Coordinates of C-alpha atoms in Angstrom, one line a residue:
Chain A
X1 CA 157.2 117.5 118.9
X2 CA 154.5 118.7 120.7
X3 CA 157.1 122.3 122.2
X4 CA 157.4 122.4 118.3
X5 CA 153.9 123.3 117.8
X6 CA 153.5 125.2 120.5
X7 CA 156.2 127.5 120.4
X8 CA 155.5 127.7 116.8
X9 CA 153.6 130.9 115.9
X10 CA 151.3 129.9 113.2
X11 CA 152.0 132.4 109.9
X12 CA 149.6 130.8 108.1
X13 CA 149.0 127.1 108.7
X14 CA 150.8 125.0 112.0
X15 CA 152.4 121.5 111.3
X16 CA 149.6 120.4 113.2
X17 CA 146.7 122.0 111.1
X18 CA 148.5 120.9 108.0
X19 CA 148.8 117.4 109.0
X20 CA 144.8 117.2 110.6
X21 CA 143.8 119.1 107.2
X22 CA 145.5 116.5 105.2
X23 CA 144.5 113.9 106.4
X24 CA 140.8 115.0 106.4
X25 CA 141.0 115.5 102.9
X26 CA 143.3 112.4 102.3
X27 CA 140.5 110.6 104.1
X28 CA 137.1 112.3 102.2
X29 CA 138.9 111.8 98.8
X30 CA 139.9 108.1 99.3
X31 CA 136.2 107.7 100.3
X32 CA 135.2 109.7 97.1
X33 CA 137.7 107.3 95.0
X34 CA 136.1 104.5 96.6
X35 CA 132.4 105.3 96.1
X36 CA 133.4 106.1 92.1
X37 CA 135.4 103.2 91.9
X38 CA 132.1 101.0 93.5
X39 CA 129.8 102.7 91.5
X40 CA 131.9 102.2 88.1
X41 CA 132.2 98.4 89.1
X42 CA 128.9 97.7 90.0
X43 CA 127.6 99.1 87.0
X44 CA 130.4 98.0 84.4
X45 CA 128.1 94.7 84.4
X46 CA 127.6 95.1 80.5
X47 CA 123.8 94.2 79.6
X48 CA 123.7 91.0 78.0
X49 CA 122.2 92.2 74.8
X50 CA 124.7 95.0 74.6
X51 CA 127.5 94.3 72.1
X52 CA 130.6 95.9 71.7
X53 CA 132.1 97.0 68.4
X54 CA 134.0 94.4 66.0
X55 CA 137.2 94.3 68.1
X56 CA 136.8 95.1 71.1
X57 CA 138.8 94.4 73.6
X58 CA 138.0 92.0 77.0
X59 CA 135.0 94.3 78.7
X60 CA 137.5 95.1 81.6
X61 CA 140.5 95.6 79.4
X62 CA 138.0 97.8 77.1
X63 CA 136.7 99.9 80.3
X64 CA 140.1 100.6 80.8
X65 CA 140.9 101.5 77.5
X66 CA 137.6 103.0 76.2
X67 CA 138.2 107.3 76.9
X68 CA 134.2 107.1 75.7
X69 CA 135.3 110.0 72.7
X70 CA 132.5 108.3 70.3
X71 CA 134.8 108.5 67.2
X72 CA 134.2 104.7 66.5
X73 CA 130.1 105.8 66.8
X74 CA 131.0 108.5 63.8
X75 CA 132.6 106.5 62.1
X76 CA 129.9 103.8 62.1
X77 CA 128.5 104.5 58.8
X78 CA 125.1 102.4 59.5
X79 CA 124.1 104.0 62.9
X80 CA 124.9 100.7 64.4
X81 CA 126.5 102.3 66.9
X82 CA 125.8 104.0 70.4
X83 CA 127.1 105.8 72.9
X84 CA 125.8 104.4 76.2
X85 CA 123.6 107.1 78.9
X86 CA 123.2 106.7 81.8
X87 CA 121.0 104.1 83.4
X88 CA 121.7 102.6 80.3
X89 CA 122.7 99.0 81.6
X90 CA 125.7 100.0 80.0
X91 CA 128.9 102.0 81.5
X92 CA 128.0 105.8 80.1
X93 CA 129.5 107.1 77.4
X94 CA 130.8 103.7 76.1
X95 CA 130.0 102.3 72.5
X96 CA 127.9 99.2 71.7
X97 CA 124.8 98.4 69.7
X98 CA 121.8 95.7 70.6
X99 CA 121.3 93.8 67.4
X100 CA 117.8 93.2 67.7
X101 CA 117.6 97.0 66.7
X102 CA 120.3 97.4 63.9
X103 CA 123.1 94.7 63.6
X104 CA 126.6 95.3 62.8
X105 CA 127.0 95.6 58.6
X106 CA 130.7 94.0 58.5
X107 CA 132.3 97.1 56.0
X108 CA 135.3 95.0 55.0
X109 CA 137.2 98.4 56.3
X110 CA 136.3 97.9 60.0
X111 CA 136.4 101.9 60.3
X112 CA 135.0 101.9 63.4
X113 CA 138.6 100.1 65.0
X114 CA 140.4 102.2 62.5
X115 CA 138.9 105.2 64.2
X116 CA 139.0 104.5 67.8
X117 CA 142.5 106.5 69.2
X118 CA 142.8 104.3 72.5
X119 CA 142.9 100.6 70.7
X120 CA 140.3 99.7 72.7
X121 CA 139.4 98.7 69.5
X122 CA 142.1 96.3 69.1
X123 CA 143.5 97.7 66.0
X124 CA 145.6 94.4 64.6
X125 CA 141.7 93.2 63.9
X126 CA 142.0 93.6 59.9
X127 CA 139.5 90.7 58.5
X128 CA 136.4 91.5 60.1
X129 CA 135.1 87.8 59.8
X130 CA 137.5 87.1 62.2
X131 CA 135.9 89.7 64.7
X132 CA 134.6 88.3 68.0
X133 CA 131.4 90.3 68.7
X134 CA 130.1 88.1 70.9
X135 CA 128.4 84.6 69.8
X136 CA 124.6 84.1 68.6
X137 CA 123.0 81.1 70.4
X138 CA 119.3 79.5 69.2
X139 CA 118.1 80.3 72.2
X140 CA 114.8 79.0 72.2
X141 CA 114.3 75.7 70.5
X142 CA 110.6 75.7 71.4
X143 CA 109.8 78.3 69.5
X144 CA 112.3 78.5 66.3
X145 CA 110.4 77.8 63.3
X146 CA 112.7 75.1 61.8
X147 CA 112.2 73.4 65.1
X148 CA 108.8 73.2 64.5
X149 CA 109.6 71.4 60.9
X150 CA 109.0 74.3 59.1
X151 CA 111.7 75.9 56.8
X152 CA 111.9 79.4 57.7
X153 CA 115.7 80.0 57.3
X154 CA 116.0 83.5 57.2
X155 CA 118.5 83.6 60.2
X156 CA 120.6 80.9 58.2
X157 CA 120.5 82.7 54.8
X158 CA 121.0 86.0 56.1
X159 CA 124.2 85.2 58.0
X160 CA 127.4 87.0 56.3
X161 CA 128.9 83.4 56.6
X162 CA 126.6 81.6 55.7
X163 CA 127.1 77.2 56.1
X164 CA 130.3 78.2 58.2
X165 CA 128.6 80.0 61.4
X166 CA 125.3 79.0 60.8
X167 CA 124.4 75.8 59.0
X168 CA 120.9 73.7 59.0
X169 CA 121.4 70.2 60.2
X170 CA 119.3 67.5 58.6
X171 CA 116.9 65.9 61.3
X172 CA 114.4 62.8 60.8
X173 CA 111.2 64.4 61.7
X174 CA 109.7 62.7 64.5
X175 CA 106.2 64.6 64.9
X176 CA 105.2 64.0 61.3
X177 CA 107.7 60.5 61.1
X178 CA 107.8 61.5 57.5
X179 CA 109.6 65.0 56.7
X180 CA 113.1 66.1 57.5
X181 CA 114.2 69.0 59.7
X182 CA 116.7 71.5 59.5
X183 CA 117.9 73.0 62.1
X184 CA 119.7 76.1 62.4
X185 CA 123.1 75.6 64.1
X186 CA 125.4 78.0 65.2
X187 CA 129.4 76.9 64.6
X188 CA 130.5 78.8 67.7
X189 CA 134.6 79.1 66.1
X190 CA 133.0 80.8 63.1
X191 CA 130.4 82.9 64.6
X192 CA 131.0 86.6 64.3
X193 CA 128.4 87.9 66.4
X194 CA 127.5 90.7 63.9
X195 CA 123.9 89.6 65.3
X196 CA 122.5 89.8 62.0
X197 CA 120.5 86.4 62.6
X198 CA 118.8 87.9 65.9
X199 CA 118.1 91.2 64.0
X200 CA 115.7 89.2 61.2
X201 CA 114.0 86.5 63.1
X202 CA 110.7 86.8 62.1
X203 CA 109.3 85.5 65.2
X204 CA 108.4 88.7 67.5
X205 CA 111.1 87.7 70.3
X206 CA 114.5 86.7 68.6
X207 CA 114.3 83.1 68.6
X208 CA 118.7 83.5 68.1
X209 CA 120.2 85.8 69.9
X210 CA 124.3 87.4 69.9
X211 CA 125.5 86.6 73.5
X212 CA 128.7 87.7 74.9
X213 CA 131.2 85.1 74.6
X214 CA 131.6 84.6 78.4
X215 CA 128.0 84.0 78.4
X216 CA 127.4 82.1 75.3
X217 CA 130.5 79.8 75.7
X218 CA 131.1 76.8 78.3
X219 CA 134.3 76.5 79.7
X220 CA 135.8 73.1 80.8
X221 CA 138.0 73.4 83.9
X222 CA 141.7 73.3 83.7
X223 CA 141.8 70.2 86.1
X224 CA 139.9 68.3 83.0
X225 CA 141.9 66.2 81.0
X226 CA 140.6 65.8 77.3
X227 CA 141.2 62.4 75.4
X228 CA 141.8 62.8 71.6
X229 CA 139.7 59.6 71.3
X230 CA 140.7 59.6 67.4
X231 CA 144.2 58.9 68.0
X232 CA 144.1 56.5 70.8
X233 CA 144.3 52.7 70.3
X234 CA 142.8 50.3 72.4
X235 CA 146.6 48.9 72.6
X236 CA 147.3 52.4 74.1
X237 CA 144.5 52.1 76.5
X238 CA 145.6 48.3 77.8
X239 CA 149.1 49.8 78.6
X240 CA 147.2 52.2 80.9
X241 CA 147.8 56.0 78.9
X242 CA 150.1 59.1 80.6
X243 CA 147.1 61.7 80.4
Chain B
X1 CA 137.9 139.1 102.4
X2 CA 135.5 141.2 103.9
X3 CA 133.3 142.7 101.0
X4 CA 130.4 142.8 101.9
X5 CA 129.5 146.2 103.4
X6 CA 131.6 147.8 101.0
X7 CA 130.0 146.7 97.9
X8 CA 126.0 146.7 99.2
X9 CA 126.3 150.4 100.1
X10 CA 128.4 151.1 97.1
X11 CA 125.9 150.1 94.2
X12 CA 122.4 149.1 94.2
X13 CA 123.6 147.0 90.6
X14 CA 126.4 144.9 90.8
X15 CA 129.6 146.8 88.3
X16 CA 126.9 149.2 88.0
X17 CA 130.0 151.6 88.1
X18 CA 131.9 149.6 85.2
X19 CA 128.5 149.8 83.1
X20 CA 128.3 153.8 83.6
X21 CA 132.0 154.4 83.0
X22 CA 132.1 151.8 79.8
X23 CA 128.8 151.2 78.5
X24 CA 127.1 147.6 78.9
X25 CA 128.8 145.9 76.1
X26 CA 132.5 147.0 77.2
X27 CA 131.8 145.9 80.7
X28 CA 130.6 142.8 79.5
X29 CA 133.2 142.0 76.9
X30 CA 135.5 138.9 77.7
X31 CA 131.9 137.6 78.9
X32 CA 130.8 137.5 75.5
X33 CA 134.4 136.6 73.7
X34 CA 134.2 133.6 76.5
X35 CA 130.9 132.1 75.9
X36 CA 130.9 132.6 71.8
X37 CA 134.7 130.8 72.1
X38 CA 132.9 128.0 74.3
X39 CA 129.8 128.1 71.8
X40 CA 132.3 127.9 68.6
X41 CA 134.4 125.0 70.4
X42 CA 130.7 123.4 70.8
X43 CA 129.4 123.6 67.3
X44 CA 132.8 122.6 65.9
X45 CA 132.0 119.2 67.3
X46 CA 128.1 119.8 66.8
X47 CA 128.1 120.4 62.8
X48 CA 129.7 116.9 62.1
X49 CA 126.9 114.9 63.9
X50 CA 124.1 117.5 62.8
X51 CA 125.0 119.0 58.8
X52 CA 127.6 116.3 58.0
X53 CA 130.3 119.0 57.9
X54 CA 133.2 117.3 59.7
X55 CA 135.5 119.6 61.1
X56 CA 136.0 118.0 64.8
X57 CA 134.9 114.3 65.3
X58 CA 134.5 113.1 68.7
X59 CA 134.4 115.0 71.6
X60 CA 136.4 116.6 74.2
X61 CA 137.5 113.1 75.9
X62 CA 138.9 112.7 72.6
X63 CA 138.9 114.5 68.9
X64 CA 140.0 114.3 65.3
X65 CA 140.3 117.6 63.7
X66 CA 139.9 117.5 60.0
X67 CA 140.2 113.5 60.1
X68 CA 144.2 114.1 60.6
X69 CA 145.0 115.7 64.0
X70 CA 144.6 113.7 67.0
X71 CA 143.8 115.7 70.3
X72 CA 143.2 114.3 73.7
X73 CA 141.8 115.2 76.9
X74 CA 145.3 114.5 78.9
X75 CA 143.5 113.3 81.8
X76 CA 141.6 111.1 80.3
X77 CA 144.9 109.8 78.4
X78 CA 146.9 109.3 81.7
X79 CA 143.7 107.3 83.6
X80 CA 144.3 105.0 80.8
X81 CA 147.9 104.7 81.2
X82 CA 147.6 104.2 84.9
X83 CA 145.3 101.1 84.3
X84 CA 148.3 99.6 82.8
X85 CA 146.7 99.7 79.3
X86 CA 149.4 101.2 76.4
X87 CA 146.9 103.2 74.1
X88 CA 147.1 103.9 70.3
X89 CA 149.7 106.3 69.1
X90 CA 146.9 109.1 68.4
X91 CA 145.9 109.0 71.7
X92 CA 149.1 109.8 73.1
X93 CA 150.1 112.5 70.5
X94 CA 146.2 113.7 71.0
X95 CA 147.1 114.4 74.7
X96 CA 150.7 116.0 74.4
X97 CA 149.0 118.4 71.3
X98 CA 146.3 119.4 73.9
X99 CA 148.8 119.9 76.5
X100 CA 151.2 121.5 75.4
X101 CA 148.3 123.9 73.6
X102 CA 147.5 124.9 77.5
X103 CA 151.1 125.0 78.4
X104 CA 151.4 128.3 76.0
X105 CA 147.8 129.5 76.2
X106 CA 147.8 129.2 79.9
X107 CA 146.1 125.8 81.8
X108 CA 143.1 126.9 82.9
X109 CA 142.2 129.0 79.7
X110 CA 140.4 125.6 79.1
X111 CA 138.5 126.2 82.1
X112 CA 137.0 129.7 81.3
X113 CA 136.8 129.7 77.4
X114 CA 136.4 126.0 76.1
X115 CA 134.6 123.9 79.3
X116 CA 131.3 123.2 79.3
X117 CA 130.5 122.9 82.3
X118 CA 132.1 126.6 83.4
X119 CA 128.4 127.7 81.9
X120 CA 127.0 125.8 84.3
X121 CA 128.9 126.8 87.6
X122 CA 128.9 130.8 86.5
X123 CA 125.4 130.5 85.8
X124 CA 125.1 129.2 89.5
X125 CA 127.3 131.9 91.0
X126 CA 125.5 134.5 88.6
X127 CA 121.8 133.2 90.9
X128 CA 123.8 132.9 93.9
X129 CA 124.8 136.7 93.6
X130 CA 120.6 137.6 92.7
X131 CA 119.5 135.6 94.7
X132 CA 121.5 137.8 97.8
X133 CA 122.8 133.8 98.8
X134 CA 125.3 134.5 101.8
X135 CA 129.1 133.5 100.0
X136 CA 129.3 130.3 102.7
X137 CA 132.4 128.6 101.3
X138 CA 135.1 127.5 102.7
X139 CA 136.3 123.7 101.3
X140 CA 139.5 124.2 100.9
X141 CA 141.1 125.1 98.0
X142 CA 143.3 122.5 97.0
X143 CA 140.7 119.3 97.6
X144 CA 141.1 119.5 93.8
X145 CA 144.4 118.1 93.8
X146 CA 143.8 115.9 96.3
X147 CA 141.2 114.8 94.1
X148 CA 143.5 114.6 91.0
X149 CA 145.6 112.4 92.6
X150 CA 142.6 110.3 93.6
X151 CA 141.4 110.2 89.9
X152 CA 144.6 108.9 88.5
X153 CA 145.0 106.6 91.5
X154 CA 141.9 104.6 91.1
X155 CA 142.9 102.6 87.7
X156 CA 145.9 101.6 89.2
X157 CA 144.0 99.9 91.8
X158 CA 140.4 99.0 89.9
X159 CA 142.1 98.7 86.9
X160 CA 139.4 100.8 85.2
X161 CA 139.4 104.6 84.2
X162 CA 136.6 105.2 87.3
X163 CA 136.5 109.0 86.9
X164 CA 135.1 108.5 83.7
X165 CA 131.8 107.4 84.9
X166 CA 131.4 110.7 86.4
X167 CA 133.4 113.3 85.1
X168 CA 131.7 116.1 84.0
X169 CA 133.3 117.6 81.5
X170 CA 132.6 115.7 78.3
X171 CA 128.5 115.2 79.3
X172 CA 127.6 118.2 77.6
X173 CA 129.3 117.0 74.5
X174 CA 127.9 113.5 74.8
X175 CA 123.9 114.9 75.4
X176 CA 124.5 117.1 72.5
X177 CA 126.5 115.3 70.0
X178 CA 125.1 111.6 71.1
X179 CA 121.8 112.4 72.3
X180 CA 122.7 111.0 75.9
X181 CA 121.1 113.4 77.6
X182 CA 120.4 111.4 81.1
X183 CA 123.8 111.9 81.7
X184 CA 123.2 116.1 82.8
X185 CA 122.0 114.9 86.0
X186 CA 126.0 115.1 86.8
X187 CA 125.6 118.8 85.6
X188 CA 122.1 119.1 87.5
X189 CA 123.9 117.6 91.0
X190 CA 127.1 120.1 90.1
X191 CA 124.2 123.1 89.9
X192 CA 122.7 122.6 92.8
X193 CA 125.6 121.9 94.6
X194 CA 127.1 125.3 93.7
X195 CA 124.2 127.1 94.1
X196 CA 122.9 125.9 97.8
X197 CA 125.9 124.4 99.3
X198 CA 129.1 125.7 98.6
X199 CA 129.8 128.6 96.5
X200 CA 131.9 128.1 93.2
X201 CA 132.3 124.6 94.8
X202 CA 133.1 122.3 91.5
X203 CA 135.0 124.6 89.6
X204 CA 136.9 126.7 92.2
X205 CA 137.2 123.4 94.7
X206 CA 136.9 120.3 93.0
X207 CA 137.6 120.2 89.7
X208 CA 140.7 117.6 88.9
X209 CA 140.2 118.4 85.2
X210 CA 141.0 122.3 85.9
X211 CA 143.5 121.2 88.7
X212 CA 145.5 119.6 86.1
X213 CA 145.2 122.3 83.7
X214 CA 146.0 124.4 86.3
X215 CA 149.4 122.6 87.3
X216 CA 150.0 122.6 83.1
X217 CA 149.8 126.1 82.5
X218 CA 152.2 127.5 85.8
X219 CA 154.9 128.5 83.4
X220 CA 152.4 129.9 80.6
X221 CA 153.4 133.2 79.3
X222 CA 150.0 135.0 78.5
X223 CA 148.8 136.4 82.3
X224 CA 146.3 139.0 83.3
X225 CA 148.3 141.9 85.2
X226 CA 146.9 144.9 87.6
X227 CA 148.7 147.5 85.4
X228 CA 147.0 149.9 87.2
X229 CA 146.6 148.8 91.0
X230 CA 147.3 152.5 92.0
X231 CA 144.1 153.5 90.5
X232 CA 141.8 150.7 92.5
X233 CA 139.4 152.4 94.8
X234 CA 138.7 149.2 96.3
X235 CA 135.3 149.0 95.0
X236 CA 135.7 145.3 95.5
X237 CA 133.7 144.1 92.3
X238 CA 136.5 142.1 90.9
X239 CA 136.4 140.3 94.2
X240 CA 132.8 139.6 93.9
X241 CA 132.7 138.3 90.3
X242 CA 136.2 136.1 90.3
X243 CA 135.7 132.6 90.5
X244 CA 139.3 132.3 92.2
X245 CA 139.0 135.2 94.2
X246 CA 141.7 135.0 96.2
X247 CA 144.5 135.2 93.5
X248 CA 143.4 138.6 93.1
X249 CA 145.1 140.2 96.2
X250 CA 148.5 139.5 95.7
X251 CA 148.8 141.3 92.4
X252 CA 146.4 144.2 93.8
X253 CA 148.1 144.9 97.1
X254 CA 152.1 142.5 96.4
X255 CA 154.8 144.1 94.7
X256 CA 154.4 142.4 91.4
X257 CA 151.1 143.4 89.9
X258 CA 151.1 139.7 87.9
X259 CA 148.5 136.9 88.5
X260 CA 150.8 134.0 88.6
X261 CA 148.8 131.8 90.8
X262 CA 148.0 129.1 88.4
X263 CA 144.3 129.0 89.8
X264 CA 143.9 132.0 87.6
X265 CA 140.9 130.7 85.3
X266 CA 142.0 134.1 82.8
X267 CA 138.2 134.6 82.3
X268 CA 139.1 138.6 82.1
X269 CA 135.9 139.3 84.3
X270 CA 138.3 141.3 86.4
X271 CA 139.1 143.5 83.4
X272 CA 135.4 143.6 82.5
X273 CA 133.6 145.0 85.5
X274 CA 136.5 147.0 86.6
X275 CA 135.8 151.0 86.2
X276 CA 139.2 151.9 86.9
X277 CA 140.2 149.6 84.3
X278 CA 142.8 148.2 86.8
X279 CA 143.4 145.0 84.9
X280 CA 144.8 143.6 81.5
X281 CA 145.8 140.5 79.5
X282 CA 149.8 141.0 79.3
X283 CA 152.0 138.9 78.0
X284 CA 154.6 138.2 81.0
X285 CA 157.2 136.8 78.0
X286 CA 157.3 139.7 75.9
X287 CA 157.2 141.8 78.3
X288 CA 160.4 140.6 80.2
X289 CA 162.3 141.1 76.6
X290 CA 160.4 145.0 76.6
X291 CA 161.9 145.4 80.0
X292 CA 165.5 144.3 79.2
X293 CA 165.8 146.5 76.1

């Protein structure tokens, strides 16, 4: 190999410049792919109070899908949409909208997943109720003024679903031992996370706030065995029950 | 390569010879075609978001025209593909309009006449040339396919279209359209890296937008030609202005006077500063059928 490359008179490029070229670049480009890949992982971390479109897809599914064209944002006919910048908290040029400042309006036409060309936007989303926004959580019971025994509400009477995703449980009020309160609860299998609720708390920190799902929900492990306690008889539970 | 000494005794004014022989405005004309086609691309997008007149929605990543026809930045389209995710129909018939658009325009027309960031880099190159900044280059050429390949390798692994975060390309769009304007620090770091480190460095070295363009529009049929390479007096300002210089010598000096390297960006500079008027636009397609009659 090595009479090869020296008897070879180099035209242009010898085998053995081609091959130390290549595998300089080979090497400076998979360290360039690396360093983009880490900086597009580390800050794909979506901000907590960023919420994606009705839709959307799993936030690494969607950062795979998402080409970041905006469509979904022109279609949005509310301006509840962005497109995330840089140093945003959220991965540039993506869509999603804090609902603090304007929530999502529900438009029974979902054009926003009608619009988007990559189904990162999962497109067989037709009923927006049954959109998955994330889910809002009363996030501060200290504060809420229904916890207080007042009857404030608004979060409860604004929500698009209202007594399914929110609804005020009756409580015996301790404090005064003589009223009732009601207390704003969130039904997690209804709750859209249009954020709505967080956009019109009155207080001047959202008392509610839409969380993303992974965030808002628990999670029982696998290994955990659940007992439909309804169904089982204590003659069941003598015999000793197959879980 | 060696141009120096040729063209600093030659003319005080860069194509100061083009500008005597043609007037300002001829010498300047594909300039001007260039950068109103890349400012008409531009406020097609730009009057939906700013009047309400929707003629293009979205951006160059990925576009409706007229709420009916899908078109797709192709690159974009395959780094989703390659994480494994099966897009929406539009995309996909987005990206093979787009691409097959470049096949018969030519790839890197894109380059030169639609992208954004071309503005950018020439303006660079444009202060370089002022500026008397020695022409220090020298990454090699085809780093921008390695780079390709490293772009459309990096979902399959990460599982995420990476080159998103940083590609260039649609950042223009998104300040202007979307008002994400602290995105142009990409452009800013692409600036200053042409300018001070490595001439025509992004564009000419990097680019795997313009490399895949590039490997699209090899069999396109519109090419600029050196009709007349017997009249060059080697006055060497087509060598100075072209952002892919070396493509140029072949057709000069070779036996066929046709720019076929793909690298070609078809900006017609060449043609513009060119006293001799050595260069054209031809059409390599028709004139094959020309020659056989």
């Amino acid at each position: 190999m090595n009479q090869v490359n020296r008897n070879t008179k180099a035209k242009g490029v010898n085998r053995r410049q081609f091959l130390a070229t290549s595998a300089k670049a080979g090497c400076a480009m998979g360290l360039l792919g690396l360093g983009v890949t880490g900086v597009a992982k580390q800050s794909s971390h979506l901000d907590p109070l960023a919420i994606r479109p009705p839709g959307a897809l799993t936030e690494d599914d969607f950062l795979s899908a998402c080409v970041r064209c905006g469509l979904c944002v022109e279609a949005c006919p509310y301006d509840t949409l962005k497109l995330a910048r840089w140093f945003e908290g959220v991965p540039t040029g993506t869509p999603y909208f804090t609902a603090r400042t304007v929530p999502c309006e529900m438009c029974e036409d979902i054009p926003c997943v009608k619009a988007c060309p990559s189904g990162s936007l999962d497109h067989s989303l037709t009923e927006i109720n049954e959109s998955k926004m994330g889910i809002a959580v009363l996030i501060d019971e200290k504060n809420c003024l229904n916890f207080k025994g007042l009857r404030c509400d608004v979060c409860y009477r604004v929500c698009p679903l209202i007594d399914e995703a929110i609804t005020l449980e009756r409580q015996h009020n301790q404090r005064s031992d003589h009223h009732a309160m009601f207390l704003p609860t969130v039904n997690s299998d209804s709750c859209t996370g249009c954020g709505k609720c967080e956009h019109v708390c009155v207080l001047e920190e959202s008392a509610i706030r839409v969380l993303p799902t992974h965030i808002a929900l628990g999670k029982t492990a696998s290994h955990d065995t659940y007992m439909n306690t309804e169904e089982t008889t204590l003659e069941m539970l003598n015999k000793g029950l197959t879980l | 390569m060696n141009s120096k000494s040729m063209s600093n005794t030659a003319n005080a004014r860069f194509a100061q010879a083009a500008i005597d022989e043609l007037g300002w405005w001829r010498a300047h004309k594909f300039l001007f075609l260039r950068r109103a086609s890349q400012l008409c691309v531009l406020l097609a997008f730009a009057i939906g978001p700013w009047f309400g007149l929707w003629l293009l929605k979205g951006n160059l990543s990925s576009s409706e025209l007229l709420a009916t026809i899908p078109l797709s930045d192709p690159l974009a389209t395959l780094q989703v593909l390659m994480t494994g995710h099966w897009p929406e129909l539009s995309l996909l018939l987005g990206a093979a309009i787009i691409a097959l658009f470049y096949l018969v325009t030519g790839g890197r027309v894109f380059c030169s006449w639609v992208c954004p960031v071309n503005l950018v880099t020439d303006t660079a190159s444009w202060l370089r040339r002022k500026l008397h900044l020695p022409r220090t280059s020298e990454m090699p050429r085809n780093l921008r396919y390695y780079l390709l390949a490293v772009v459309l390798l990096m979902p399959l692994f990460s599982g995420i279209a990476a080159w998103e975060w940083v590609n260039p390309v649609p950042v223009v769009y998104r300040a202007l359209l979307f008002g994400a304007g602290s995105s142009l620090w990409i452009l800013a770091a692409i600036f200053l890296l042409d300018l001070f480190i490595s001439e025509r460095a992004w564009c000419g070295h990097l680019c795997p937008t313009g490399a895949m363009f590039a490997l699209l529009g090899k069999a396109s049929p519109v090419k600029i030609s050196a009709v007349n390479a017997k009249d060059c007096d080697n006055c060497m300002d087509c060598f100075e202005i072209c952002p892919e210089r070396q493509v140029l010598k072949p057709a000069l000096k070779g036996k066929n006077p046709m720019i076929t390297d793909s690298d070609c960006t078809q900006c017609g500079r060449c043609i513009d500063v060119c006293a001799q008027r050595v260069f054209q636009y031809q059409n390599r397609i028709a004139l094959k059928a020309e020659n056989n009659q």
